Amino acid sequence: MITKKPTLEKLSPSFGSSLIVRQHLEKVDKINAFWHFHPELELVYINKGQGKTHIGNHLSYFNNSQLILIGANLPHNGFADRLTANGSETTVQFKQDFLGEDFIKIPEMANVVALFDRAKKGIRFKIETKEVIGPKISNLTKYEGLELVLKFLEILNFLANTDDYSLLNADGIALETNPQDSAKINTIYKYVNSNFQRHISLDEIADKVSMTVPAFCRYFKKTTGKTFTQLVNEYRVVHATKLLNESQMSVADVCFECGFNNFSHFNKQFNEITGKSASQYRKEIKQIIQ
């Protein structure tokens, strides 16, 4: 999932534009995906796809569609593992003051400014908002100049005034954007992503970032707000939700496939992280059409 050194990504709009609008109609090349941040906010709409959502401390799996607003300097990684039939991923990247420092300060922009502030924790918009705004985001590629700006302002206005959303890092902290910290976190996440299906000792992971175990544990907790064991369990549970969505494996087989070696421990961790049992999750997800 994370395959190159994370860094401050520099984004440049095309000449004569204050927005960057990109659309992928085929699978996005994740070889070049990396843990990164940038001063621009990023609005992402995937109409049909599957993959992991990794923003700040939030890690989850999505199936079908997703509408996310990522705040300025909030570390994140790529989204779609693959796009499904007729799927597309549209992203809009923009600075908070893309219309000028004075414009962002006018009273009429107060709700939008509040939206940008909420986005510092990452925002996932829910089904009703996705159905209304998703197609409008996909259609932004059809416009240029002032017409593009006006269409985008309509989208921002809608998102600023809806309560149909959840905050991704509401109960945690966003990762620090110190480049040195980001490089270490990248190494840790990349290693966990490749090895979470087996036991990873603290000695092993601490050695990967050239730290003693006590120093590593203090650093990781300070930087992410969670223990290393919590991170590994989250990766395993996220992988479990993927298998429960996409495969016909039994819940017990899913447990061991994800790296848990004890079924009761798996059930406890799954419940703590998702708020429901694995069997209940599978039952509910089959009834939801997003």
PDB file of C-alpha atoms in Angstrom:
ATOM      1  CA  MET A   1       0.000   0.000   0.000  1.00  0.00           C
ATOM      2  CA  ILE A   2       2.808   2.445   0.885  1.00  0.00           C
ATOM      3  CA  THR A   3       5.695   2.022  -1.522  1.00  0.00           C
ATOM      4  CA  LYS A   4       7.834   5.156  -1.600  1.00  0.00           C
ATOM      5  CA  LYS A   5       9.234   7.637   0.881  1.00  0.00           C
ATOM      6  CA  PRO A   6       6.523  10.038   2.054  1.00  0.00           C
ATOM      7  CA  THR A   7       7.160  13.721   1.688  1.00  0.00           C
ATOM      8  CA  LEU A   8       5.610  17.105   1.192  1.00  0.00           C
ATOM      9  CA  GLU A   9       3.888  16.807  -2.178  1.00  0.00           C
ATOM     10  CA  LYS A  10       4.034  19.926  -4.325  1.00  0.00           C
ATOM     11  CA  LEU A  11       0.940  20.404  -6.477  1.00  0.00           C
ATOM     12  CA  SER A  12       0.731  22.769  -9.432  1.00  0.00           C
ATOM     13  CA  PRO A  13      -2.569  23.709 -11.114  1.00  0.00           C
ATOM     14  CA  SER A  14      -2.530  24.144 -14.870  1.00  0.00           C
ATOM     15  CA  PHE A  15      -1.926  27.651 -16.187  1.00  0.00           C
ATOM     16  CA  GLY A  16      -4.936  29.918 -15.621  1.00  0.00           C
ATOM     17  CA  SER A  17      -6.560  27.668 -13.010  1.00  0.00           C
ATOM     18  CA  SER A  18      -6.720  27.713  -9.202  1.00  0.00           C
ATOM     19  CA  LEU A  19      -7.946  24.099  -8.951  1.00  0.00           C
ATOM     20  CA  ILE A  20      -6.460  20.723  -9.826  1.00  0.00           C
ATOM     21  CA  VAL A  21      -9.119  18.298 -11.094  1.00  0.00           C
ATOM     22  CA  ARG A  22      -8.088  14.773 -12.026  1.00  0.00           C
ATOM     23  CA  GLN A  23     -10.114  11.726 -12.983  1.00  0.00           C
ATOM     24  CA  HIS A  24      -9.002   8.084 -13.240  1.00  0.00           C
ATOM     25  CA  LEU A  25     -11.223   5.732 -15.244  1.00  0.00           C
ATOM     26  CA  GLU A  26      -8.984   2.695 -14.777  1.00  0.00           C
ATOM     27  CA  LYS A  27      -7.150   1.217 -11.811  1.00  0.00           C
ATOM     28  CA  VAL A  28      -4.891   3.817 -10.216  1.00  0.00           C
ATOM     29  CA  ASP A  29      -1.222   2.806 -10.242  1.00  0.00           C
ATOM     30  CA  LYS A  30      -0.504   2.131  -6.582  1.00  0.00           C
ATOM     31  CA  ILE A  31       3.166   1.473  -7.270  1.00  0.00           C
ATOM     32  CA  ASN A  32       3.533   5.237  -7.000  1.00  0.00           C
ATOM     33  CA  ALA A  33       1.201   5.613  -4.017  1.00  0.00           C
ATOM     34  CA  PHE A  34       2.857   6.908  -0.872  1.00  0.00           C
ATOM     35  CA  TRP A  35       2.201   8.346   2.571  1.00  0.00           C
ATOM     36  CA  HIS A  36       2.152  12.090   1.955  1.00  0.00           C
ATOM     37  CA  PHE A  37       0.652  15.443   2.834  1.00  0.00           C
ATOM     38  CA  HIS A  38       0.246  18.814   1.121  1.00  0.00           C
ATOM     39  CA  PRO A  39      -1.072  22.280   2.052  1.00  0.00           C
ATOM     40  CA  GLU A  40      -3.965  21.837  -0.390  1.00  0.00           C
ATOM     41  CA  LEU A  41      -7.262  20.317   0.699  1.00  0.00           C
ATOM     42  CA  GLU A  42      -8.314  17.258  -1.318  1.00  0.00           C
ATOM     43  CA  LEU A  43     -11.855  16.211  -2.245  1.00  0.00           C
ATOM     44  CA  VAL A  44     -12.054  12.598  -3.452  1.00  0.00           C
ATOM     45  CA  TYR A  45     -15.037  10.846  -5.023  1.00  0.00           C
ATOM     46  CA  ILE A  46     -14.910   7.174  -6.041  1.00  0.00           C
ATOM     47  CA  ASN A  47     -18.167   6.102  -7.660  1.00  0.00           C
ATOM     48  CA  LYS A  48     -17.401   2.379  -7.895  1.00  0.00           C
ATOM     49  CA  GLY A  49     -14.318   0.903  -6.294  1.00  0.00           C
ATOM     50  CA  GLN A  50     -12.856  -1.003  -3.388  1.00  0.00           C
ATOM     51  CA  GLY A  51      -9.880  -0.331  -1.165  1.00  0.00           C
ATOM     52  CA  LYS A  52      -8.456   1.015   2.074  1.00  0.00           C
ATOM     53  CA  THR A  53      -9.042   4.465   3.533  1.00  0.00           C
ATOM     54  CA  HIS A  54      -5.896   5.553   5.398  1.00  0.00           C
ATOM     55  CA  ILE A  55      -6.098   9.162   6.585  1.00  0.00           C
ATOM     56  CA  GLY A  56      -4.289  10.359   9.697  1.00  0.00           C
ATOM     57  CA  ASN A  57      -4.919   7.670  12.315  1.00  0.00           C
ATOM     58  CA  HIS A  58      -8.009   6.355  10.545  1.00  0.00           C
ATOM     59  CA  LEU A  59      -7.816   3.012   8.766  1.00  0.00           C
ATOM     60  CA  SER A  60     -10.824   1.253   7.218  1.00  0.00           C
ATOM     61  CA  TYR A  61     -12.014  -0.655   4.161  1.00  0.00           C
ATOM     62  CA  PHE A  62     -14.642   0.609   1.714  1.00  0.00           C
ATOM     63  CA  ASN A  63     -16.676  -1.267  -0.855  1.00  0.00           C
ATOM     64  CA  ASN A  64     -18.330   0.463  -3.846  1.00  0.00           C
ATOM     65  CA  SER A  65     -18.305   4.251  -3.359  1.00  0.00           C
ATOM     66  CA  GLN A  66     -16.657   6.899  -1.214  1.00  0.00           C
ATOM     67  CA  LEU A  67     -16.703  10.688  -0.819  1.00  0.00           C
ATOM     68  CA  ILE A  68     -13.922  12.133   1.350  1.00  0.00           C
ATOM     69  CA  LEU A  69     -12.620  15.611   2.153  1.00  0.00           C
ATOM     70  CA  ILE A  70      -9.026  15.684   3.438  1.00  0.00           C
ATOM     71  CA  GLY A  71      -7.812  18.795   5.223  1.00  0.00           C
ATOM     72  CA  ALA A  72      -4.604  20.728   4.602  1.00  0.00           C
ATOM     73  CA  ASN A  73      -1.431  18.912   5.714  1.00  0.00           C
ATOM     74  CA  LEU A  74      -3.364  15.819   6.850  1.00  0.00           C
ATOM     75  CA  PRO A  75      -1.237  12.754   5.952  1.00  0.00           C
ATOM     76  CA  HIS A  76      -2.978  10.175   3.776  1.00  0.00           C
ATOM     77  CA  ASN A  77      -2.377   7.447   1.267  1.00  0.00           C
ATOM     78  CA  GLY A  78      -4.011   6.292  -1.981  1.00  0.00           C
ATOM     79  CA  PHE A  79      -7.578   4.996  -1.924  1.00  0.00           C
ATOM     80  CA  ALA A  80      -8.819   2.511  -4.517  1.00  0.00           C
ATOM     81  CA  ASP A  81      -7.237  -0.945  -4.624  1.00  0.00           C
ATOM     82  CA  ARG A  82      -9.216  -1.387  -7.811  1.00  0.00           C
ATOM     83  CA  LEU A  83     -12.064   0.297  -9.647  1.00  0.00           C
ATOM     84  CA  THR A  84     -15.075  -1.867 -10.465  1.00  0.00           C
ATOM     85  CA  ALA A  85     -17.170  -1.828 -13.661  1.00  0.00           C
ATOM     86  CA  ASN A  86     -17.791   1.734 -14.902  1.00  0.00           C
ATOM     87  CA  GLY A  87     -15.826   3.008 -11.927  1.00  0.00           C
ATOM     88  CA  SER A  88     -13.958   6.303 -11.674  1.00  0.00           C
ATOM     89  CA  GLU A  89     -11.956   8.222  -9.085  1.00  0.00           C
ATOM     90  CA  THR A  90     -12.174  12.024  -9.249  1.00  0.00           C
ATOM     91  CA  THR A  91     -10.004  14.273  -7.079  1.00  0.00           C
ATOM     92  CA  VAL A  92     -10.059  18.030  -6.619  1.00  0.00           C
ATOM     93  CA  GLN A  93      -7.072  19.646  -4.915  1.00  0.00           C
ATOM     94  CA  PHE A  94      -7.207  23.285  -3.853  1.00  0.00           C
ATOM     95  CA  LYS A  95      -5.861  25.729  -1.300  1.00  0.00           C
ATOM     96  CA  GLN A  96      -8.193  27.173   1.308  1.00  0.00           C
ATOM     97  CA  ASP A  97      -7.698  30.650  -0.157  1.00  0.00           C
ATOM     98  CA  PHE A  98      -7.842  29.533  -3.808  1.00  0.00           C
ATOM     99  CA  LEU A  99     -10.060  32.551  -4.537  1.00  0.00           C
ATOM    100  CA  GLY A 100      -7.836  34.942  -2.601  1.00  0.00           C
ATOM    101  CA  GLU A 101      -7.222  35.755   1.051  1.00  0.00           C
ATOM    102  CA  ASP A 102      -9.910  38.439   1.102  1.00  0.00           C
ATOM    103  CA  PHE A 103     -12.620  36.231  -0.431  1.00  0.00           C
ATOM    104  CA  ILE A 104     -12.234  33.511   2.187  1.00  0.00           C
ATOM    105  CA  LYS A 105     -12.846  36.138   4.904  1.00  0.00           C
ATOM    106  CA  ILE A 106     -16.226  37.399   3.677  1.00  0.00           C
ATOM    107  CA  PRO A 107     -19.227  36.508   5.921  1.00  0.00           C
ATOM    108  CA  GLU A 108     -20.843  34.390   3.201  1.00  0.00           C
ATOM    109  CA  MET A 109     -17.877  31.991   3.339  1.00  0.00           C
ATOM    110  CA  ALA A 110     -18.145  31.325   7.085  1.00  0.00           C
ATOM    111  CA  ASN A 111     -19.749  27.883   6.683  1.00  0.00           C
ATOM    112  CA  VAL A 112     -17.176  26.879   4.069  1.00  0.00           C
ATOM    113  CA  VAL A 113     -14.341  27.976   6.363  1.00  0.00           C
ATOM    114  CA  ALA A 114     -15.898  25.836   9.116  1.00  0.00           C
ATOM    115  CA  LEU A 115     -15.990  22.917   6.636  1.00  0.00           C
ATOM    116  CA  PHE A 116     -12.276  23.380   5.942  1.00  0.00           C
ATOM    117  CA  ASP A 117     -11.602  23.351   9.690  1.00  0.00           C
ATOM    118  CA  ARG A 118     -13.548  20.083  10.155  1.00  0.00           C
ATOM    119  CA  ALA A 119     -11.604  18.604   7.247  1.00  0.00           C
ATOM    120  CA  LYS A 120      -8.424  18.744   9.345  1.00  0.00           C
ATOM    121  CA  LYS A 121      -9.727  15.515  10.909  1.00  0.00           C
ATOM    122  CA  GLY A 122     -10.856  14.037   7.585  1.00  0.00           C
ATOM    123  CA  ILE A 123     -14.535  13.927   6.591  1.00  0.00           C
ATOM    124  CA  ARG A 124     -16.422  10.986   5.087  1.00  0.00           C
ATOM    125  CA  PHE A 125     -19.783  11.967   3.612  1.00  0.00           C
ATOM    126  CA  LYS A 126     -22.632   9.481   3.786  1.00  0.00           C
ATOM    127  CA  ILE A 127     -24.983   7.950   1.235  1.00  0.00           C
ATOM    128  CA  GLU A 128     -27.451  10.799   0.658  1.00  0.00           C
ATOM    129  CA  THR A 129     -24.683  13.333   0.111  1.00  0.00           C
ATOM    130  CA  LYS A 130     -22.742  10.946  -2.140  1.00  0.00           C
ATOM    131  CA  GLU A 131     -25.815  10.502  -4.349  1.00  0.00           C
ATOM    132  CA  VAL A 132     -26.309  14.267  -4.748  1.00  0.00           C
ATOM    133  CA  ILE A 133     -22.735  15.544  -4.886  1.00  0.00           C
ATOM    134  CA  GLY A 134     -20.802  12.584  -6.314  1.00  0.00           C
ATOM    135  CA  PRO A 135     -22.010  13.030  -9.922  1.00  0.00           C
ATOM    136  CA  LYS A 136     -21.383  16.783  -9.700  1.00  0.00           C
ATOM    137  CA  ILE A 137     -17.757  16.104  -8.739  1.00  0.00           C
ATOM    138  CA  SER A 138     -17.365  13.613 -11.595  1.00  0.00           C
ATOM    139  CA  ASN A 139     -18.714  16.219 -14.009  1.00  0.00           C
ATOM    140  CA  LEU A 140     -16.196  18.896 -13.006  1.00  0.00           C
ATOM    141  CA  THR A 141     -13.849  17.653 -15.723  1.00  0.00           C
ATOM    142  CA  LYS A 142     -16.313  19.049 -18.289  1.00  0.00           C
ATOM    143  CA  TYR A 143     -15.818  22.665 -17.174  1.00  0.00           C
ATOM    144  CA  GLU A 144     -13.065  25.243 -17.354  1.00  0.00           C
ATOM    145  CA  GLY A 145     -12.372  28.757 -16.099  1.00  0.00           C
ATOM    146  CA  LEU A 146     -15.017  30.640 -14.161  1.00  0.00           C
ATOM    147  CA  GLU A 147     -17.656  27.997 -14.887  1.00  0.00           C
ATOM    148  CA  LEU A 148     -15.480  25.385 -13.147  1.00  0.00           C
ATOM    149  CA  VAL A 149     -15.025  27.658 -10.125  1.00  0.00           C
ATOM    150  CA  LEU A 150     -18.773  28.345  -9.880  1.00  0.00           C
ATOM    151  CA  LYS A 151     -19.641  24.638 -10.102  1.00  0.00           C
ATOM    152  CA  PHE A 152     -17.054  23.845  -7.430  1.00  0.00           C
ATOM    153  CA  LEU A 153     -18.383  26.578  -5.131  1.00  0.00           C
ATOM    154  CA  GLU A 154     -21.834  24.989  -5.406  1.00  0.00           C
ATOM    155  CA  ILE A 155     -20.335  21.687  -4.269  1.00  0.00           C
ATOM    156  CA  LEU A 156     -18.504  23.321  -1.337  1.00  0.00           C
ATOM    157  CA  ASN A 157     -21.646  25.167  -0.295  1.00  0.00           C
ATOM    158  CA  PHE A 158     -23.632  21.913  -0.190  1.00  0.00           C
ATOM    159  CA  LEU A 159     -20.931  20.070   1.781  1.00  0.00           C
ATOM    160  CA  ALA A 160     -20.591  23.001   4.195  1.00  0.00           C
ATOM    161  CA  ASN A 161     -24.287  22.884   5.057  1.00  0.00           C
ATOM    162  CA  THR A 162     -24.948  19.154   5.345  1.00  0.00           C
ATOM    163  CA  ASP A 163     -24.760  17.131   8.537  1.00  0.00           C
ATOM    164  CA  ASP A 164     -24.667  13.867   6.560  1.00  0.00           C
ATOM    165  CA  TYR A 165     -21.051  13.026   7.407  1.00  0.00           C
ATOM    166  CA  SER A 166     -18.673  11.536   9.962  1.00  0.00           C
ATOM    167  CA  LEU A 167     -15.219  12.671  11.095  1.00  0.00           C
ATOM    168  CA  LEU A 168     -12.524  10.077  10.506  1.00  0.00           C
ATOM    169  CA  ASN A 169     -10.167  11.177  13.298  1.00  0.00           C
ATOM    170  CA  ALA A 170     -12.782  12.497  15.715  1.00  0.00           C
ATOM    171  CA  ASP A 171     -11.490  10.474  18.677  1.00  0.00           C
ATOM    172  CA  GLY A 172      -7.818  10.546  17.837  1.00  0.00           C
ATOM    173  CA  ILE A 173      -5.083  12.831  16.639  1.00  0.00           C
ATOM    174  CA  ALA A 174      -3.899  13.474  13.134  1.00  0.00           C
ATOM    175  CA  LEU A 175      -0.340  12.330  12.533  1.00  0.00           C
ATOM    176  CA  GLU A 176       2.357  14.953  12.769  1.00  0.00           C
ATOM    177  CA  THR A 177       3.656  16.162   9.428  1.00  0.00           C
ATOM    178  CA  ASN A 178       7.292  16.428  10.428  1.00  0.00           C
ATOM    179  CA  PRO A 179       9.126  14.880   7.417  1.00  0.00           C
ATOM    180  CA  GLN A 180      11.427  12.821   9.642  1.00  0.00           C
ATOM    181  CA  ASP A 181       8.460  11.413  11.584  1.00  0.00           C
ATOM    182  CA  SER A 182       6.629  10.811   8.346  1.00  0.00           C
ATOM    183  CA  ALA A 183       9.530   8.756   6.989  1.00  0.00           C
ATOM    184  CA  LYS A 184       9.598   6.546  10.086  1.00  0.00           C
ATOM    185  CA  ILE A 185       5.831   6.106  10.068  1.00  0.00           C
ATOM    186  CA  ASN A 186       6.003   5.202   6.386  1.00  0.00           C
ATOM    187  CA  THR A 187       8.546   2.457   7.127  1.00  0.00           C
ATOM    188  CA  ILE A 188       6.391   1.102   9.954  1.00  0.00           C
ATOM    189  CA  TYR A 189       3.144   1.144   7.965  1.00  0.00           C
ATOM    190  CA  LYS A 190       4.756  -0.395   4.910  1.00  0.00           C
ATOM    191  CA  TYR A 191       6.205  -3.229   7.001  1.00  0.00           C
ATOM    192  CA  VAL A 192       2.947  -3.875   8.850  1.00  0.00           C
ATOM    193  CA  ASN A 193       0.978  -3.817   5.611  1.00  0.00           C
ATOM    194  CA  SER A 194       3.221  -6.591   4.235  1.00  0.00           C
ATOM    195  CA  ASN A 195       3.473  -8.690   7.401  1.00  0.00           C
ATOM    196  CA  PHE A 196       0.321  -8.238   9.523  1.00  0.00           C
ATOM    197  CA  GLN A 197      -0.846 -11.803   8.777  1.00  0.00           C
ATOM    198  CA  ARG A 198       1.953 -13.142  10.976  1.00  0.00           C
ATOM    199  CA  HIS A 199       3.311 -12.189  14.389  1.00  0.00           C
ATOM    200  CA  ILE A 200       5.485  -9.053  14.362  1.00  0.00           C
ATOM    201  CA  SER A 201       7.550  -8.661  17.522  1.00  0.00           C
ATOM    202  CA  LEU A 202       8.408  -5.277  18.998  1.00  0.00           C
ATOM    203  CA  ASP A 203      12.105  -6.110  18.627  1.00  0.00           C
ATOM    204  CA  GLU A 204      11.569  -6.746  14.925  1.00  0.00           C
ATOM    205  CA  ILE A 205       9.684  -3.534  14.151  1.00  0.00           C
ATOM    206  CA  ALA A 206      11.890  -1.362  16.393  1.00  0.00           C
ATOM    207  CA  ASP A 207      14.928  -2.627  14.521  1.00  0.00           C
ATOM    208  CA  LYS A 208      13.351  -1.519  11.221  1.00  0.00           C
ATOM    209  CA  VAL A 209      13.535   2.119  12.338  1.00  0.00           C
ATOM    210  CA  SER A 210      16.823   1.739  14.271  1.00  0.00           C
ATOM    211  CA  MET A 211      15.308   2.283  17.714  1.00  0.00           C
ATOM    212  CA  THR A 212      15.288   0.428  21.008  1.00  0.00           C
ATOM    213  CA  VAL A 213      11.979  -1.155  21.966  1.00  0.00           C
ATOM    214  CA  PRO A 214      11.223   1.338  24.794  1.00  0.00           C
ATOM    215  CA  ALA A 215      12.109   4.307  22.565  1.00  0.00           C
ATOM    216  CA  PHE A 216      10.018   2.907  19.724  1.00  0.00           C
ATOM    217  CA  CYS A 217       6.977   2.370  21.950  1.00  0.00           C
ATOM    218  CA  ARG A 218       7.185   5.933  23.330  1.00  0.00           C
ATOM    219  CA  TYR A 219       7.692   7.407  19.849  1.00  0.00           C
ATOM    220  CA  PHE A 220       4.882   5.454  18.229  1.00  0.00           C
ATOM    221  CA  LYS A 221       2.356   6.249  20.971  1.00  0.00           C
ATOM    222  CA  LYS A 222       3.271   9.949  20.944  1.00  0.00           C
ATOM    223  CA  THR A 223       3.090  10.196  17.152  1.00  0.00           C
ATOM    224  CA  THR A 224      -0.040   8.150  16.477  1.00  0.00           C
ATOM    225  CA  GLY A 225      -1.940   8.135  19.763  1.00  0.00           C
ATOM    226  CA  LYS A 226      -2.078   4.328  19.785  1.00  0.00           C
ATOM    227  CA  THR A 227       0.141   1.362  20.581  1.00  0.00           C
ATOM    228  CA  PHE A 228       1.847  -0.728  17.913  1.00  0.00           C
ATOM    229  CA  THR A 229      -0.324  -3.709  18.871  1.00  0.00           C
ATOM    230  CA  GLN A 230      -3.429  -1.606  18.274  1.00  0.00           C
ATOM    231  CA  LEU A 231      -2.164  -0.704  14.796  1.00  0.00           C
ATOM    232  CA  VAL A 232      -1.518  -4.339  13.858  1.00  0.00           C
ATOM    233  CA  ASN A 233      -4.950  -5.361  15.132  1.00  0.00           C
ATOM    234  CA  GLU A 234      -6.541  -2.577  13.077  1.00  0.00           C
ATOM    235  CA  TYR A 235      -4.792  -3.796   9.927  1.00  0.00           C
ATOM    236  CA  ARG A 236      -6.019  -7.325  10.627  1.00  0.00           C
ATOM    237  CA  VAL A 237      -9.589  -6.243  11.281  1.00  0.00           C
ATOM    238  CA  VAL A 238      -9.648  -4.026   8.170  1.00  0.00           C
ATOM    239  CA  HIS A 239      -8.444  -7.015   6.153  1.00  0.00           C
ATOM    240  CA  ALA A 240     -11.165  -9.099   7.815  1.00  0.00           C
ATOM    241  CA  THR A 241     -13.857  -6.640   6.712  1.00  0.00           C
ATOM    242  CA  LYS A 242     -12.479  -6.912   3.162  1.00  0.00           C
ATOM    243  CA  LEU A 243     -12.712 -10.720   3.243  1.00  0.00           C
ATOM    244  CA  LEU A 244     -16.182 -10.645   4.811  1.00  0.00           C
ATOM    245  CA  ASN A 245     -17.267  -8.355   1.965  1.00  0.00           C
ATOM    246  CA  GLU A 246     -15.636 -10.101  -0.949  1.00  0.00           C
ATOM    247  CA  SER A 247     -15.264 -13.786  -0.090  1.00  0.00           C
ATOM    248  CA  GLN A 248     -17.394 -16.716   1.001  1.00  0.00           C
ATOM    249  CA  MET A 249     -14.884 -17.762   3.665  1.00  0.00           C
ATOM    250  CA  SER A 250     -16.293 -18.734   7.034  1.00  0.00           C
ATOM    251  CA  VAL A 251     -15.807 -16.276   9.883  1.00  0.00           C
ATOM    252  CA  ALA A 252     -13.395 -18.710  11.526  1.00  0.00           C
ATOM    253  CA  ASP A 253     -11.317 -18.981   8.354  1.00  0.00           C
ATOM    254  CA  VAL A 254     -11.294 -15.176   8.054  1.00  0.00           C
ATOM    255  CA  CYS A 255      -9.975 -14.978  11.610  1.00  0.00           C
ATOM    256  CA  PHE A 256      -6.905 -17.104  10.898  1.00  0.00           C
ATOM    257  CA  GLU A 257      -6.359 -15.673   7.404  1.00  0.00           C
ATOM    258  CA  CYS A 258      -5.991 -12.194   8.944  1.00  0.00           C
ATOM    259  CA  GLY A 259      -3.267 -13.246  11.379  1.00  0.00           C
ATOM    260  CA  PHE A 260      -5.268 -13.906  14.559  1.00  0.00           C
ATOM    261  CA  ASN A 261      -4.466 -17.251  16.165  1.00  0.00           C
ATOM    262  CA  ASN A 262      -7.317 -17.194  18.661  1.00  0.00           C
ATOM    263  CA  PHE A 263     -10.962 -16.968  17.599  1.00  0.00           C
ATOM    264  CA  SER A 264     -12.233 -15.352  20.805  1.00  0.00           C
ATOM    265  CA  HIS A 265      -9.479 -12.713  20.610  1.00  0.00           C
ATOM    266  CA  PHE A 266     -10.430 -12.045  16.985  1.00  0.00           C
ATOM    267  CA  ASN A 267     -14.089 -11.545  17.963  1.00  0.00           C
ATOM    268  CA  LYS A 268     -13.107  -9.210  20.799  1.00  0.00           C
ATOM    269  CA  GLN A 269     -10.859  -7.065  18.596  1.00  0.00           C
ATOM    270  CA  PHE A 270     -13.356  -6.989  15.729  1.00  0.00           C
ATOM    271  CA  ASN A 271     -16.101  -5.852  18.101  1.00  0.00           C
ATOM    272  CA  GLU A 272     -13.909  -3.179  19.700  1.00  0.00           C
ATOM    273  CA  ILE A 273     -12.831  -1.721  16.361  1.00  0.00           C
ATOM    274  CA  THR A 274     -16.094  -1.980  14.358  1.00  0.00           C
ATOM    275  CA  GLY A 275     -18.685  -1.939  17.143  1.00  0.00           C
ATOM    276  CA  LYS A 276     -20.189  -5.278  16.111  1.00  0.00           C
ATOM    277  CA  SER A 277     -19.320  -8.941  15.735  1.00  0.00           C
ATOM    278  CA  ALA A 278     -17.853 -10.294  12.511  1.00  0.00           C
ATOM    279  CA  SER A 279     -20.982 -12.345  11.774  1.00  0.00           C
ATOM    280  CA  GLN A 280     -23.220  -9.329  12.381  1.00  0.00           C
ATOM    281  CA  TYR A 281     -20.976  -7.190  10.176  1.00  0.00           C
ATOM    282  CA  ARG A 282     -21.274  -9.674   7.311  1.00  0.00           C
ATOM    283  CA  LYS A 283     -25.043  -9.882   7.735  1.00  0.00           C
ATOM    284  CA  GLU A 284     -25.455  -6.101   7.687  1.00  0.00           C
ATOM    285  CA  ILE A 285     -23.036  -5.385   4.849  1.00  0.00           C
ATOM    286  CA  LYS A 286     -24.920  -7.715   2.521  1.00  0.00           C
ATOM    287  CA  GLN A 287     -28.069  -5.663   3.127  1.00  0.00           C
ATOM    288  CA  ILE A 288     -26.451  -2.331   2.333  1.00  0.00           C
ATOM    289  CA  ILE A 289     -26.272  -0.984  -1.194  1.00  0.00           C
ATOM    290  CA  GLN A 290     -24.184   2.160  -1.356  1.00  0.00           C
TER     291      GLN A 290
END
